[in-house]
Structures are given as C-alpha cells and as structure tokens.
Amino acid sequence: MGLRDLIAETYASLSHNRVRSGLTILGIVVGIASVILMVAIGRGAQSSIETSIQSAGSNLLMVMPGFGGGPGQVRQARGSAESLTVDDAQAIAALPA
C-alpha cells in the first residue's frame, strides 16, 4: 500500500463521516484552546501575586506579640499576649530604614 493509496483512503474515510470528523476536529480545537487559556490565567494570577508582594517592599517588618507563658500554661489566641512594650516600639523605630 503506497502513500497515494493511504491518502485516498484517508480522504474517503473523512468525506464519508463528515459529522464525526467535524466533531473530532472541534473537540481537539476546544481542548487545546482550554489548556492554553488555563495556562494564561495561571500565569496572570502568578504575576499579579508577585507584583503585590513586591509592592509591599523588602523592608517590611511585622511584629506581633507572642506567647509569654511557660510550660503547662494554657495557650491563648494569637496576638492576645501583651508582651510588647513602649520600649519595644522605640527600639523598632530606631532601626535603620
């Protein structure tokens, strides 16, 4: 079976089953388009998140009071401990920018 016979058989098969061939082509096109779209959305979201993180700056410092109790004590909610003082705030303010 030569190349000419294969092309003739392929053409005959596609022309006899036009609806099936059209739906197959449509399915392939929609599948590829959806993959490309999802990758583009993912990269756009990643870029947006990276931009918002970079806009916060590299000199951002977050200080939260920690748990000041010893072993065997009941832990309270995060930030409920009052372990930060005015001296701590002044020491943080004195840090170079």
Short mmCIF file of C-alpha atoms in Angstrom, two decimals:
data_model
loop_
_atom_site.label_atom_id
_atom_site.label_comp_id
_atom_site.label_asym_id
_atom_site.label_seq_id
_atom_site.Cartn_x
_atom_site.Cartn_y
_atom_site.Cartn_z
CA MET A 1 0.00 0.00 0.00
CA GLY A 2 1.63 3.20 -1.17
CA LEU A 3 1.37 6.75 0.00
CA ARG A 4 -1.15 7.56 -2.71
CA ASP A 5 -3.43 4.74 -1.52
CA LEU A 6 -3.20 5.92 2.09
CA ILE A 7 -4.14 9.48 1.13
CA ALA A 8 -7.06 8.23 -0.97
CA GLU A 9 -8.31 6.00 1.87
CA THR A 10 -7.98 8.83 4.39
CA TYR A 11 -9.87 11.25 2.17
CA ALA A 12 -12.64 8.71 1.54
CA SER A 13 -13.00 7.99 5.26
CA LEU A 14 -13.13 11.67 6.18
CA SER A 15 -15.61 12.53 3.43
CA HIS A 16 -17.99 9.69 4.33
CA ASN A 17 -18.04 10.60 8.02
CA ARG A 18 -18.14 14.39 7.83
CA VAL A 19 -20.05 14.95 11.06
CA ARG A 20 -17.77 12.67 13.05
CA SER A 21 -14.69 14.28 11.52
CA GLY A 22 -16.01 17.78 12.21
CA LEU A 23 -16.82 16.95 15.83
CA THR A 24 -13.41 15.39 16.31
CA ILE A 25 -11.68 18.48 14.95
CA LEU A 26 -13.91 20.71 17.11
CA GLY A 27 -13.06 18.66 20.20
CA ILE A 28 -9.34 18.92 19.54
CA VAL A 29 -9.55 22.69 18.97
CA VAL A 30 -11.63 23.28 22.11
CA GLY A 31 -9.30 21.07 24.19
CA ILE A 32 -6.16 22.86 23.07
CA ALA A 33 -7.78 26.28 23.49
CA SER A 34 -8.89 25.46 27.04
CA VAL A 35 -5.39 24.30 28.02
CA ILE A 36 -3.86 27.49 26.60
CA LEU A 37 -6.48 29.60 28.40
CA MET A 38 -5.91 27.90 31.76
CA VAL A 39 -2.13 28.32 31.48
CA ALA A 40 -2.60 32.02 30.63
CA ILE A 41 -4.93 32.55 33.59
CA GLY A 42 -2.48 30.79 35.91
CA ARG A 43 0.46 32.87 34.74
CA GLY A 44 -1.58 36.08 35.02
CA ALA A 45 -2.58 35.25 38.59
CA GLN A 46 1.03 34.38 39.45
CA SER A 47 2.22 37.69 38.00
CA SER A 48 -0.43 39.61 39.92
CA ILE A 49 0.52 37.97 43.20
CA GLU A 50 4.24 38.56 42.61
CA THR A 51 3.55 42.24 41.85
CA SER A 52 1.51 42.70 45.04
CA ILE A 53 4.23 41.02 47.11
CA GLN A 54 6.93 43.18 45.53
CA SER A 55 4.91 46.34 46.12
CA ALA A 56 4.90 45.59 49.85
CA GLY A 57 8.65 46.17 49.79
CA SER A 58 11.64 44.30 51.07
CA ASN A 59 11.91 46.44 54.19
CA LEU A 60 8.55 45.36 55.61
CA LEU A 61 8.70 44.18 59.21
CA MET A 62 5.70 42.70 61.01
CA VAL A 63 5.87 42.39 64.79
CA MET A 64 3.19 40.57 66.76
CA PRO A 65 3.16 39.80 70.45
CA GLY A 66 3.96 36.19 71.17
CA PHE A 67 3.06 33.66 73.80
CA GLY A 68 4.77 34.71 77.00
CA GLY A 69 3.72 31.83 79.22
CA GLY A 70 5.73 28.92 80.43
CA PRO A 71 5.23 25.18 80.09
CA GLY A 72 1.93 23.82 81.31
CA GLN A 73 0.03 27.06 80.78
CA VAL A 74 -2.99 27.34 78.53
CA ARG A 75 -2.26 28.94 75.16
CA GLN A 76 -4.42 31.90 74.26
CA ALA A 77 -5.42 33.18 70.84
CA ARG A 78 -2.67 34.55 68.61
CA GLY A 79 -1.91 38.17 69.44
CA SER A 80 -3.71 38.09 72.76
CA ALA A 81 -0.48 38.19 74.78
CA GLU A 82 0.62 41.65 75.84
CA SER A 83 4.37 41.13 75.67
CA LEU A 84 5.21 44.23 73.58
CA THR A 85 6.05 47.41 75.44
CA VAL A 86 6.69 51.04 74.54
CA ASP A 87 10.42 50.33 74.77
CA ASP A 88 9.99 47.65 72.10
CA ALA A 89 8.24 50.15 69.82
CA GLN A 90 11.01 52.70 70.31
CA ALA A 91 13.68 50.07 69.56
CA ILE A 92 11.87 49.11 66.35
CA ALA A 93 11.53 52.76 65.35
CA ALA A 94 15.29 53.24 65.84
CA LEU A 95 16.11 50.53 63.27
CA PRO A 96 17.61 51.83 60.00
CA ALA A 97 15.12 52.01 57.14
#
